[in-house]
mmCIF file of C-alpha atoms in Angstrom:
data_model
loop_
_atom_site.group_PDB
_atom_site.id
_atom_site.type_symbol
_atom_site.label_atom_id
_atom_site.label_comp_id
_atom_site.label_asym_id
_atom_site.label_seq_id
_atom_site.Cartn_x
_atom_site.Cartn_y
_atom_site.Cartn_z
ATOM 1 C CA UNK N 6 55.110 1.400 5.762
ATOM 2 C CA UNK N 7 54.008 -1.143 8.668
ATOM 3 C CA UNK N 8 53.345 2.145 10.793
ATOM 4 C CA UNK N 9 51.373 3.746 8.072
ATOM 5 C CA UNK N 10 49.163 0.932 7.824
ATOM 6 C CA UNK N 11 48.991 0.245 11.619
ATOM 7 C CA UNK N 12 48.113 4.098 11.665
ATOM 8 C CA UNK N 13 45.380 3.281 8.648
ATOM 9 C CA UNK N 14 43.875 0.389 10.458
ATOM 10 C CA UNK N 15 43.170 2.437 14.039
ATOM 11 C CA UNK N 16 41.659 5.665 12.188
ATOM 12 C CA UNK N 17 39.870 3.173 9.989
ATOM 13 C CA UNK N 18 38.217 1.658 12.492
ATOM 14 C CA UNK N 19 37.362 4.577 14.629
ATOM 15 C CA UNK N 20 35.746 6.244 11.917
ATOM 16 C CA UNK N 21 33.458 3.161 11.520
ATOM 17 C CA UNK N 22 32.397 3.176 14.680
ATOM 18 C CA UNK N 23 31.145 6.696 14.686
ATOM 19 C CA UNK N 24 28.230 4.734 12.452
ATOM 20 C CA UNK N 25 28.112 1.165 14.338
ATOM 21 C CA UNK N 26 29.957 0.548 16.905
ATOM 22 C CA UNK N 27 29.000 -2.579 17.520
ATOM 23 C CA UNK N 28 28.668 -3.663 13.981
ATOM 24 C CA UNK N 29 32.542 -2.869 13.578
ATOM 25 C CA UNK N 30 33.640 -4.754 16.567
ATOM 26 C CA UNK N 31 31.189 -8.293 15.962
ATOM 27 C CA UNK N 32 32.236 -8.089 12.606
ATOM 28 C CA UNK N 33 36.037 -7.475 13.339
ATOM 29 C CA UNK N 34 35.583 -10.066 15.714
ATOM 30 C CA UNK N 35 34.346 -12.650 13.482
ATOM 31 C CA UNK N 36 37.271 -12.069 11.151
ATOM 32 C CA UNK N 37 39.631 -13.012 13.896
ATOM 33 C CA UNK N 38 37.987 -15.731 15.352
ATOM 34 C CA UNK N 39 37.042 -17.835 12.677
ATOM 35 C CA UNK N 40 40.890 -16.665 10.852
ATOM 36 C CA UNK N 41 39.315 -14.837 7.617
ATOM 37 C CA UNK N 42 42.201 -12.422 8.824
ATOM 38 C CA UNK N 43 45.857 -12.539 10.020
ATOM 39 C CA UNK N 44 46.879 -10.482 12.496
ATOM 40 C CA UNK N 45 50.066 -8.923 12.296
ATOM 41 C CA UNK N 46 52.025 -8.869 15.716
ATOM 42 C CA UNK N 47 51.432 -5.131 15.665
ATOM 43 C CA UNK N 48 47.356 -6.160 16.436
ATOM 44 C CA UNK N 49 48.482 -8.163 18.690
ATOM 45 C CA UNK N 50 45.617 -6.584 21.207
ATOM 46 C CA UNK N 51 42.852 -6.860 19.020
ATOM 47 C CA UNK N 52 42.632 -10.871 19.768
ATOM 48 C CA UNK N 53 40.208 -10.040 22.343
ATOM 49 C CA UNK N 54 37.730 -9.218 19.775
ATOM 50 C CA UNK N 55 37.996 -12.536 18.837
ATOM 51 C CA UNK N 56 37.144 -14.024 22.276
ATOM 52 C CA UNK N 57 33.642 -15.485 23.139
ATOM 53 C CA UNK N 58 32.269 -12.932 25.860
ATOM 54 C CA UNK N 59 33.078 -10.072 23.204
ATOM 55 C CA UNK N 60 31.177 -12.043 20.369
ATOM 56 C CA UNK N 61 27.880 -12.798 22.555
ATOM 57 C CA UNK N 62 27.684 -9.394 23.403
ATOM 58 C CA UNK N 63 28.294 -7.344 20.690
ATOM 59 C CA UNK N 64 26.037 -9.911 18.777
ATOM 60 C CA UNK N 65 23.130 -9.501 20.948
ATOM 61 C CA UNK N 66 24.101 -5.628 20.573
ATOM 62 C CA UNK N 67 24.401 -5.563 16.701
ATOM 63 C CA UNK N 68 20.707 -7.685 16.460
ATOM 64 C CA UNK N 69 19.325 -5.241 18.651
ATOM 65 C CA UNK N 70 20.539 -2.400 16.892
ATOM 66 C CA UNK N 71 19.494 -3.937 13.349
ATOM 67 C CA UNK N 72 15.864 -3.209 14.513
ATOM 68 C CA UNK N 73 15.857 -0.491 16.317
ATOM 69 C CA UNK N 74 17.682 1.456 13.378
ATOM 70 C CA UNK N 75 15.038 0.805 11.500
ATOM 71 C CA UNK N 76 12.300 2.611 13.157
ATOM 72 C CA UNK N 77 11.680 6.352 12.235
ATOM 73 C CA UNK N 78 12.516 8.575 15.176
ATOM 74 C CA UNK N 79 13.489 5.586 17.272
ATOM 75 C CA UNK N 80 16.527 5.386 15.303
ATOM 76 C CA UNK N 81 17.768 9.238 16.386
ATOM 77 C CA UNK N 82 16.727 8.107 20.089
ATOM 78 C CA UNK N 83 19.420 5.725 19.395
ATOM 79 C CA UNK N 84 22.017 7.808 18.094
ATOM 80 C CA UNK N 85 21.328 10.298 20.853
ATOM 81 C CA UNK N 86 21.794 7.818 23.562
ATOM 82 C CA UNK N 87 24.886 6.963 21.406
ATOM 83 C CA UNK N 88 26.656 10.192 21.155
ATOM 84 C CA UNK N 89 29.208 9.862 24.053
ATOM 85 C CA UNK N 90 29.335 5.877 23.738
ATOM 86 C CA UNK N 91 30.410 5.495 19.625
ATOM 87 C CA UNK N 92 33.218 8.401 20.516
ATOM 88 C CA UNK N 93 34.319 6.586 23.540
ATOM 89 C CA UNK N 94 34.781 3.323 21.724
ATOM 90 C CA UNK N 95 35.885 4.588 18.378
ATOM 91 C CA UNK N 96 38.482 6.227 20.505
ATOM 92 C CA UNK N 97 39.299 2.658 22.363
ATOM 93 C CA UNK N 98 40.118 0.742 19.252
ATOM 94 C CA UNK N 99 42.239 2.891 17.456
ATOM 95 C CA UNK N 100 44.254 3.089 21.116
ATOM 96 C CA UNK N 101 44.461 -0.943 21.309
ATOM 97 C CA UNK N 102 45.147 -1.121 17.644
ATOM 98 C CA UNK N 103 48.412 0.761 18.419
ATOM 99 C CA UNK N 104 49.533 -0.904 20.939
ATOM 100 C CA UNK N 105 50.163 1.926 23.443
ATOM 101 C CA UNK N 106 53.698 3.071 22.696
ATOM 102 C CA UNK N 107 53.520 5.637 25.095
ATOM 103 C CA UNK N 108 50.929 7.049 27.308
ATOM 104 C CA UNK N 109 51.177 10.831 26.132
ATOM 105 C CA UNK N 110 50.563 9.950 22.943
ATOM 106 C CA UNK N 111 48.226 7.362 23.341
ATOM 107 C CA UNK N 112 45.714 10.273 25.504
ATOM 108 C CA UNK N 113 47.008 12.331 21.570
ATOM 109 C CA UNK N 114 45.574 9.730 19.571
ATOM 110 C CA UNK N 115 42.755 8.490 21.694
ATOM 111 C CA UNK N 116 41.484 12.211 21.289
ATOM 112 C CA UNK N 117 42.096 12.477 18.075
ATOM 113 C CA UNK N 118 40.385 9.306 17.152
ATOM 114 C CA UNK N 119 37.373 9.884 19.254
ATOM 115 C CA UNK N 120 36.871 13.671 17.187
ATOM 116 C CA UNK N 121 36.918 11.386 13.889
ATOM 117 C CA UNK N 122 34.297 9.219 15.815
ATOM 118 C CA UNK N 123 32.209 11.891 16.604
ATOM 119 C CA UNK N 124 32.243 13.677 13.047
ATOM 120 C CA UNK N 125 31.335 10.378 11.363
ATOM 121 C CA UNK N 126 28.407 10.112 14.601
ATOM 122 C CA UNK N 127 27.572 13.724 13.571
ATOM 123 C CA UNK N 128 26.705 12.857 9.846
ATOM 124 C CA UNK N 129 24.896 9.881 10.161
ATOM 125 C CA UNK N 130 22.453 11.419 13.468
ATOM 126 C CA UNK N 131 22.008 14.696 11.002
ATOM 127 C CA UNK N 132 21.496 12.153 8.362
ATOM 128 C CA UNK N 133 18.458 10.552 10.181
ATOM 129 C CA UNK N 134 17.068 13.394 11.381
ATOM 130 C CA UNK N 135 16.350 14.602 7.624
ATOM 131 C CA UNK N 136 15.296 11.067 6.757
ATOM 132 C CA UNK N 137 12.606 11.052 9.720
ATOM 133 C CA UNK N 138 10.652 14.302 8.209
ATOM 134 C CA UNK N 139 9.465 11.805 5.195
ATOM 135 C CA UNK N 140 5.929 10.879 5.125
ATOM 136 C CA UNK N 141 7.301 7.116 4.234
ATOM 137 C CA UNK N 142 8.982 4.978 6.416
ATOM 138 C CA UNK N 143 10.908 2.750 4.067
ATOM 139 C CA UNK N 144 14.108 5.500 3.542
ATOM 140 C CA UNK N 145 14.827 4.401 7.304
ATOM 141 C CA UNK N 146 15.219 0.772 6.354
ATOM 142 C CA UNK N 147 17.193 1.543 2.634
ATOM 143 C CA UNK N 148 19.669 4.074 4.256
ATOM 144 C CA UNK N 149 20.288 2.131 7.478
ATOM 145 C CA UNK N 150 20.932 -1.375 5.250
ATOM 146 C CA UNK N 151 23.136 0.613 2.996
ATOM 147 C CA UNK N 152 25.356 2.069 6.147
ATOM 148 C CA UNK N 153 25.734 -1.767 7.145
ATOM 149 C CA UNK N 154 27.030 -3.120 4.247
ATOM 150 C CA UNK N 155 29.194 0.383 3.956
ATOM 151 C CA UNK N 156 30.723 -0.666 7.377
ATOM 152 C CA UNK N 157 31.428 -4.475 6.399
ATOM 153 C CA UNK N 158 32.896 -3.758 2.643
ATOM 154 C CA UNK N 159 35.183 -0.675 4.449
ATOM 155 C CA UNK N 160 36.325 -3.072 6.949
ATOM 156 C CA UNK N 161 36.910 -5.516 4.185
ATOM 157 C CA UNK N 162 39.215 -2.718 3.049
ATOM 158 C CA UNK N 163 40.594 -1.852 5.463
ATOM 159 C CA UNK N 164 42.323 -5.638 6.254
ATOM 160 C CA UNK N 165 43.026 -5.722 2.812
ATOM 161 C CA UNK N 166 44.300 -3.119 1.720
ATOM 162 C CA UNK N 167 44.688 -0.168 4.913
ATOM 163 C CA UNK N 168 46.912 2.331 2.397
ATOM 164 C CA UNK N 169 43.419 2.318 -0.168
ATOM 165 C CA UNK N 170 41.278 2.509 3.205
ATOM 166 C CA UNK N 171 43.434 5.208 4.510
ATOM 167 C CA UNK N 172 43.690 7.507 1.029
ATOM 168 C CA UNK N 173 39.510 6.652 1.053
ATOM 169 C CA UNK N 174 39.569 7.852 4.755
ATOM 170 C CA UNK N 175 40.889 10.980 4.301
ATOM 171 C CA UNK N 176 39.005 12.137 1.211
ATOM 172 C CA UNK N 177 35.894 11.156 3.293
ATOM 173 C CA UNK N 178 36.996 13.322 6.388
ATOM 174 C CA UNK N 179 37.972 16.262 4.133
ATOM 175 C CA UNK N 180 34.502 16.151 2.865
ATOM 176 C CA UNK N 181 32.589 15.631 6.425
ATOM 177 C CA UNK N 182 34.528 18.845 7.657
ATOM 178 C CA UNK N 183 33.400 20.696 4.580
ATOM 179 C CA UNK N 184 29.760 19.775 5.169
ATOM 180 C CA UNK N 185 30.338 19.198 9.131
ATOM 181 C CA UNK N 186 28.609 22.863 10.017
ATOM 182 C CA UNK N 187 26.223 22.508 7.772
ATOM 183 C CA UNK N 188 25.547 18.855 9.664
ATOM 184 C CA UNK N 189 24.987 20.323 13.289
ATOM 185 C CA UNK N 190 22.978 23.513 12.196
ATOM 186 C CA UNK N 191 20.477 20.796 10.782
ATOM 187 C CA UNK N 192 20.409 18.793 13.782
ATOM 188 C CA UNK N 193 20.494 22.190 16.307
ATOM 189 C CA UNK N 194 17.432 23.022 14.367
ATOM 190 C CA UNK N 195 15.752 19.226 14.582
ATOM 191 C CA UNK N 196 16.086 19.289 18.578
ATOM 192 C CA UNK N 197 14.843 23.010 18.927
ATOM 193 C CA UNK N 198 12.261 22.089 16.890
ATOM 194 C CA UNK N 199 11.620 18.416 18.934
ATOM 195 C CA UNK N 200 11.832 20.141 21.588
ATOM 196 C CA UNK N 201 9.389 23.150 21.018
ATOM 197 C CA UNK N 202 6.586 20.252 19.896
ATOM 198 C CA UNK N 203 6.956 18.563 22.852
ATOM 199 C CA UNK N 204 6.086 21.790 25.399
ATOM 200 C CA UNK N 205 3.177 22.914 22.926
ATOM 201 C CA UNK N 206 0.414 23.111 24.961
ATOM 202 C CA UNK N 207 -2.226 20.682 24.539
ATOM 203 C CA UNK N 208 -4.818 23.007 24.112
ATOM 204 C CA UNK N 209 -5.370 25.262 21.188
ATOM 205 C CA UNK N 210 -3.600 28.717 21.788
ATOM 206 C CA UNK N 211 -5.064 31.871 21.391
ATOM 207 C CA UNK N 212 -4.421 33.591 18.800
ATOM 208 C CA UNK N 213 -1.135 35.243 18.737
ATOM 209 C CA UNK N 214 -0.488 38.813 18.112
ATOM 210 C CA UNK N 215 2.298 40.363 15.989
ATOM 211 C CA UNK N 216 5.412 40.559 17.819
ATOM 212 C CA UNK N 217 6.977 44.239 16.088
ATOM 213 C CA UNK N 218 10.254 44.290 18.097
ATOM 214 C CA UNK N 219 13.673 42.233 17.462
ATOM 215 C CA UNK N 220 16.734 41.576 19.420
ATOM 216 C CA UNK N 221 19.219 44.310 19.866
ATOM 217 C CA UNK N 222 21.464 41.910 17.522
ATOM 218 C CA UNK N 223 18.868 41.682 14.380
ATOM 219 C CA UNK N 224 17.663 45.070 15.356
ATOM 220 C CA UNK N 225 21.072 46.328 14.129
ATOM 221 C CA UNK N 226 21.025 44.538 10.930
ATOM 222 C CA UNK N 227 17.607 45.810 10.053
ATOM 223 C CA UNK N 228 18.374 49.679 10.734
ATOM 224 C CA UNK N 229 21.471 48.995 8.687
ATOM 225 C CA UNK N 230 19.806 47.395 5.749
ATOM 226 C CA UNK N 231 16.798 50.361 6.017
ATOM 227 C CA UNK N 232 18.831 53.328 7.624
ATOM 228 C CA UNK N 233 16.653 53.353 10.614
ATOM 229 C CA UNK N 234 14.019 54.881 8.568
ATOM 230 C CA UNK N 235 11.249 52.069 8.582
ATOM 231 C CA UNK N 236 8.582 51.151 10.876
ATOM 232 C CA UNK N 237 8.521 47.345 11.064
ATOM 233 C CA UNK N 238 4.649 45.755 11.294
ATOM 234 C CA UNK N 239 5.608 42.182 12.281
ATOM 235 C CA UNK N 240 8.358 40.555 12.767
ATOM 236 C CA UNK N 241 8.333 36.548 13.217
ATOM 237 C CA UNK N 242 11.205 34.282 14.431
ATOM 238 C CA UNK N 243 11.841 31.317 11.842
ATOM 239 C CA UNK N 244 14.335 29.009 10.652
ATOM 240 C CA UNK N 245 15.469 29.251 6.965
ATOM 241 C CA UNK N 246 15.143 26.524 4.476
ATOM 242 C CA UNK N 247 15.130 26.007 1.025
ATOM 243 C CA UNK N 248 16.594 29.251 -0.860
ATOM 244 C CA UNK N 249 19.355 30.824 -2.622
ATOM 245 C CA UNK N 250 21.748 32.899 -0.466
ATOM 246 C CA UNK N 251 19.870 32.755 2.391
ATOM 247 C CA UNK N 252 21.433 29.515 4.035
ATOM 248 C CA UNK N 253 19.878 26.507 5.478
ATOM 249 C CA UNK N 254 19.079 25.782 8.706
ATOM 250 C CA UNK N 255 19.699 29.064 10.168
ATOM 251 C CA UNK N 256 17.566 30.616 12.871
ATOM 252 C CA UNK N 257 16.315 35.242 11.761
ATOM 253 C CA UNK N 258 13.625 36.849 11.534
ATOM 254 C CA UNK N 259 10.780 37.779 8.817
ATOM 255 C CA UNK N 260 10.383 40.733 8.748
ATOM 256 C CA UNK N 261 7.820 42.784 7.046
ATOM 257 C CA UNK N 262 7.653 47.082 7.188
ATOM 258 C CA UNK N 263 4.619 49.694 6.878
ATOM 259 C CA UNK N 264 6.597 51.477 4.348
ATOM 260 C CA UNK N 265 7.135 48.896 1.921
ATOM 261 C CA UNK N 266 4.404 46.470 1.806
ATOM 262 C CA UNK N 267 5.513 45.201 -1.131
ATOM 263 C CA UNK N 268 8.889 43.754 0.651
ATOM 264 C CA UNK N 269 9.376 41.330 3.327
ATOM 265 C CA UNK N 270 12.881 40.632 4.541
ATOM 266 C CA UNK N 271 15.191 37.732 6.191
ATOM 267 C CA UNK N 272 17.254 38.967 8.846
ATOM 268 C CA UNK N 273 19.786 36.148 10.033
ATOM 269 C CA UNK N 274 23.535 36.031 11.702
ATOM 270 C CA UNK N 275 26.858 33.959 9.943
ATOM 271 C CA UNK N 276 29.438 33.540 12.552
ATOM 272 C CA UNK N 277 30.392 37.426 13.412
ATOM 273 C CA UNK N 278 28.213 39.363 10.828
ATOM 274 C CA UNK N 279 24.836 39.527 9.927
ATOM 275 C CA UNK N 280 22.850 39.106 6.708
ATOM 276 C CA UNK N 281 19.816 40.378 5.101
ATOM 277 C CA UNK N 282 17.721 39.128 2.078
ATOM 278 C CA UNK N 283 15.156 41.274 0.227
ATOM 279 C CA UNK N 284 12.329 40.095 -1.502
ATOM 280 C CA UNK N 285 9.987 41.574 -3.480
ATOM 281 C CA UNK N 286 6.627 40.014 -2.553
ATOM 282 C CA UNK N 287 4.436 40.188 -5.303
ATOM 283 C CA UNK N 288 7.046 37.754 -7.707
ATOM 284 C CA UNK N 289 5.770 34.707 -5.131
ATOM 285 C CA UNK N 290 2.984 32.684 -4.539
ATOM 286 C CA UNK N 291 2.126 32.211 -0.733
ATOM 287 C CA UNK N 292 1.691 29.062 0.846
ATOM 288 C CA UNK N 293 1.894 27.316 4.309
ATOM 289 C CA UNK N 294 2.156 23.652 4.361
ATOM 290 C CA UNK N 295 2.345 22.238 7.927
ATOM 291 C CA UNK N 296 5.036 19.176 8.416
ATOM 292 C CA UNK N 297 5.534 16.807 11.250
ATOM 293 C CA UNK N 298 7.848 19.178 13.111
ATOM 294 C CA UNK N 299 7.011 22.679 12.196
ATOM 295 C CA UNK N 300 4.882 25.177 9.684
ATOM 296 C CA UNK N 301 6.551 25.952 6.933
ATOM 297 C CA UNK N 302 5.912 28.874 4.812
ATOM 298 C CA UNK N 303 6.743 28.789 1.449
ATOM 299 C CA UNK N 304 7.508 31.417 -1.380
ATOM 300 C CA UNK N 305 7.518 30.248 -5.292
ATOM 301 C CA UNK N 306 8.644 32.032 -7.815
ATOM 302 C CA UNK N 307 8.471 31.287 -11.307
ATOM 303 C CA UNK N 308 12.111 30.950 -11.831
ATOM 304 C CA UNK N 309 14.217 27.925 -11.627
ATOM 305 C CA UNK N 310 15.368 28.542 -8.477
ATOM 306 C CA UNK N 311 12.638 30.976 -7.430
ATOM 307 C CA UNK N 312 11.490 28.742 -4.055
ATOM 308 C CA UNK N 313 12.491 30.190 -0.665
ATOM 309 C CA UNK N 314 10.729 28.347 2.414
ATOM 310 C CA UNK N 315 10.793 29.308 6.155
ATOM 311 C CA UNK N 316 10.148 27.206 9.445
ATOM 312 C CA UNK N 317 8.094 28.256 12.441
ATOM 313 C CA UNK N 318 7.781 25.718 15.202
ATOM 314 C CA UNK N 319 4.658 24.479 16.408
ATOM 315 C CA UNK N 320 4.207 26.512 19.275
ATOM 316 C CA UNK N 321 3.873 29.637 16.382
ATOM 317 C CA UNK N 322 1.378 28.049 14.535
ATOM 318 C CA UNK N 323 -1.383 31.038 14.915
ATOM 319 C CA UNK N 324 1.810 32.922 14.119
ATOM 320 C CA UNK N 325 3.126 31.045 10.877
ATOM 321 C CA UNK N 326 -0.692 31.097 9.707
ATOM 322 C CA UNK N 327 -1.341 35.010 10.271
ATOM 323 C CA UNK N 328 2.092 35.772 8.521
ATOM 324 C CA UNK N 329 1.136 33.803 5.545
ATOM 325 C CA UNK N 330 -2.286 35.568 5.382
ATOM 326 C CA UNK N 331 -0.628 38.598 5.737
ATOM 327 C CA UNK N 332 2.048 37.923 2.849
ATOM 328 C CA UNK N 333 -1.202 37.155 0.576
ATOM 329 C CA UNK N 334 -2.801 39.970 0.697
ATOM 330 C CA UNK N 335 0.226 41.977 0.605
ATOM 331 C CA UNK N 336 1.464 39.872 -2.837
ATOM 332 C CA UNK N 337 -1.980 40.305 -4.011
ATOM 333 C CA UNK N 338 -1.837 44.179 -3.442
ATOM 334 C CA UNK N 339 1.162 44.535 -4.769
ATOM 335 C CA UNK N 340 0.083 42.695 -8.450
ATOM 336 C CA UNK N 341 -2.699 44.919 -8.524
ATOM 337 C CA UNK N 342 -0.919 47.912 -8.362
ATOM 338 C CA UNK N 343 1.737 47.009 -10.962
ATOM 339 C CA UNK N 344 -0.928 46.419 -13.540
ATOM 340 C CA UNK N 345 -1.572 48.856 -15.769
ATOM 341 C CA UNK N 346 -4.967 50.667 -15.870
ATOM 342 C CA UNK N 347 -6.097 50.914 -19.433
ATOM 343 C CA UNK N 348 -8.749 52.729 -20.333
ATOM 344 C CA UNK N 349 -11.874 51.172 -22.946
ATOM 345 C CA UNK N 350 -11.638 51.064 -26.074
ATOM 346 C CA UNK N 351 -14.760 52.784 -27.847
ATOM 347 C CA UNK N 352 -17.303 50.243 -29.028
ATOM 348 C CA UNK N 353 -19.120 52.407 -32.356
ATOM 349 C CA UNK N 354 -17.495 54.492 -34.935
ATOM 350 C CA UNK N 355 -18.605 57.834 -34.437
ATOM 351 C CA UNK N 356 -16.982 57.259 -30.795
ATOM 352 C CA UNK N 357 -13.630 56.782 -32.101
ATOM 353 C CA UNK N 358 -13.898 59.354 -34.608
ATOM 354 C CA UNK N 359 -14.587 61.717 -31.832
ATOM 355 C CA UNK N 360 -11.722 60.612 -29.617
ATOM 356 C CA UNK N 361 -9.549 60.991 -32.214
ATOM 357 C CA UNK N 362 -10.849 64.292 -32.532
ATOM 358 C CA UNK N 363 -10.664 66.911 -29.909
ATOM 359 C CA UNK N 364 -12.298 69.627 -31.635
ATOM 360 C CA UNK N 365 -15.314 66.910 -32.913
ATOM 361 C CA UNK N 366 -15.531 66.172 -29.428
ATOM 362 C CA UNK N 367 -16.148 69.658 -28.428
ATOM 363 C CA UNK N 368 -18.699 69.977 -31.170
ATOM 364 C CA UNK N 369 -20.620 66.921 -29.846
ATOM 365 C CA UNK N 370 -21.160 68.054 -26.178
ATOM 366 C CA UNK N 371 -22.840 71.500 -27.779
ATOM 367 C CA UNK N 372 -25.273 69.595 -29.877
ATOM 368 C CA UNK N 373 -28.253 69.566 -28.308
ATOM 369 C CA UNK N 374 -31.130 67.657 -30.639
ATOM 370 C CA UNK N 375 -34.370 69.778 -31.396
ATOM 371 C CA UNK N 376 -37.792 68.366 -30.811
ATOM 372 C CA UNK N 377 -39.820 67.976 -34.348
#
C-alpha cells in the first residue's frame, strides 16, 4: 500500500504540473513548510520544497503567472514558452518523490511522468487556444481561476487521500487520451492559422483566382468518390469545423464540379484513408462570417444538426469570399430549378369551360365575329 500511494503522490503531482508548474510546487511548498502536511520518510526529498530560496522563487513565479494567464493570447504565449519546461519539471517531481531506487527505472518513470505532463500541458494550451477566439475577454480570467483552485483542491487530495487522487487520476488520463487527438488537431490548426495571419501581406491582395487542381493524395479520393468522370471548377483548401461526420479540425478541400452544380464536396484524410462528404447545395443557406483568425464559411440547414462550417485562413480571404459567392448562386440555382412551374389558372368562366374542353377550344379559335 505505502508504494501505491508513494506511486499516487509522484503521478499526482506530475500531472498537475502539466497545468502550473509553479502553482504545484509554491503550494506544495507551503504545505511543508508551515507543517499543514507530514511527510512520510518515503518524501523524504521533497523537504526542499519547503526551503526559503524555493518559496521566493516559485512565489514570484506563481504571481507572475496569475497575470499573465489572464490575458487573451498572452496566456498561449505562455504555455508555448512552457511546453518543454512543465514536462521537464512534472517529470522532476515525480523522480524526487520516489526517491530514486534505481537509476534505470528512475530514466522509466521520469519519462513516463513527463508524457502525463505533457498530455495534461496539451489540454489546457488546446483549451486556451479555443477560449482566445471569443469576442469577450472574461472566459480567460473564469477558466484560468477555475484551473487554480482545480490544482490546490487536487493537491489537497492528493496528501489526503493519494488512493482517491490516484483512482481520480486515472479516469482523468483515460479521458485526455480519448480526446488527446482531437486536442492537438485543434491546436495544429490554431498555429497554422497564427501563423498564416502573421505573413498576410499588409496590403490588400489581388484578387485570387480559382485554384481547379488538388494534390495527388485528395486527387485520388475525388476520382474515387466521382469515377474520374467530373470536371472540378474550384477547388479551395480549408479546415473543417462544425459538422456531422465530417470531423473537426481537419485540414481538405471544397470542392465544387461543372457537372453537378448543385453539389459541393469535402475531401479530407483520417490517418491512412481518405474521406468524402456530399452535400447537396440548395438544402443550405450561404454565409461567410470573418473571425479573428480566419474566414469561415458557413452552411445551415434547417435541420437540427443541419450546420456545417469551413475555415480559410486569412491569406484566402478573396478566396473564402469568391467561394461563398459562388455557393450562392449555385444554392439559389439549384431552388429554382426544383420548383415546380405551374401554369395560371384561368381568371373568367368561359376560359375554364374551354380548357376543360378540347373540342370547345377548337370551336373558339374558328370563330371569327362578323361586323354588323
Amino acid at each position: 500500500m505505502e508504494v501505491l500511494q508513494t506511486l499516487a503522490v509522484a503521478l499526482g503531482l506530475a500531472a498537475l504540473s502539466g497545468y502550473s508548474f509553479y502553482l504545484t510546487v509554491f503550494v506544495t511548498g507551503l504545505a511543508i513548510r508551515f507543517e499543514w502536511i507530514q511527510l512520510a520518510p518515503q518524501y523524504d526529498s521533497l523537504a526542499a520544497l519547503g526551503s526559503t530560496t524555493v518559496l521566493v522563487v516559485s512565489g514570484v513565479l506563481v504571481f507572475l503567472e496569475f497575470f499573465v494567464d489572464k490575458v487573451p493570447w498572452v496566456d498561449s504565449i505562455w504555455d508555448a514558452v512552457h511546453t518543454i519546461i512543465r514536462p521537464f519539471g512534472g517529470a522532476f517531481l515525480a523522480v524526487e518523490t520516489l526517491g530514486h531506487p534505481n537509476p534505470v527505472f528512475d530514466v522509466l518513470f521520469g519519462i513516463f511522468a513527463g508524457s502525463l505532463t505533457f498530455a495534461a500541458h496539451s489540454v489546457k494550451a488546446a483549451t486556451r487556444l479555443g477560449i482566445n477566439q471569443l469576442p469577450e475577454p472574461f472566459s480567460n480570467v473564469g477558466v484560468s481561476l477555475a484551473e487554480e483552485a482545480m490544482v490546490v483542491a487536487a493537491l489537497a487530495l492528493l496528501w489526503a487521500s493519494p488512493i482517491a487522487a490516484l483512482i481520480a487520476l486515472t479516469v482523468a488520463f483515460s479521458i485526455a487520451i480519448y480526446f488527446l487527438p482531437k486536442v492537438w488537431r485543434m491546436i495544429r490548426t490554431r498555429i497554422w492559422f497564427i501563423s498564416q495571419k502573421l505573413n498576410q501581406p499588409p496590403t490588400r491582395p489581388p484578387r485570387e483566382e480559382f485554384p481547379r487542381r488538388l494534390p495527388s493524395r485528395f486527387n485520388r479520393i475525388f476520382r474515387r468518390l466521382n469515377g474520374g468522370n467530373r470536371t472540378i471548377s474550384w477547388a479551395a483548401l480549408c479546415v473543417s469545423g462544425k459538422g456531422r461526420q465530417i470531423g473537426r479540425d481537419r485540414f481538405g478541400y471544397l470542392v465544387a464540379t461543372e457537372e453537378d452544380r448543385a453539389k459541393v464536396f469535402f475531401l479530407t484524410r483520417s490517418w491512412l484513408r481518405g474521406t468524402a462528404r456530399m452535400f447537396e447545395i440548395e438544402d443550405f443557406e450561404v454565409s461567410l462570417e470573418p473571425r479573428f483568425l480566419c474566414d469561415e464559411l458557413q452552411l445551415c440547414g434547417t435541420g437540427k444538426h443541419q450546420r456545417y462550417t469551413f475555415k480559410f485562413d486569412r491569406g484566402r480571404s478573396s478566396l473564402a469570399a469568391r467561394v461563398a459567392a459562388d455557393l450562392e448562386q449555385r444554392a439559389k440555382r439549384a431552388k429554382a430549378a426544383s420548383v415546380p412551374v405551374l401554369s395560371p389558372a384561368p381568371s373568367d368562366p368561359e376560359a375554364r369551360a374551354v380548357e376543360g374542353n378540347p373540342a370547345r377550344a377548337m370551336e373558339s379559335k374558328e370563330h371569327v365575329p362578323h361586323g354588323p
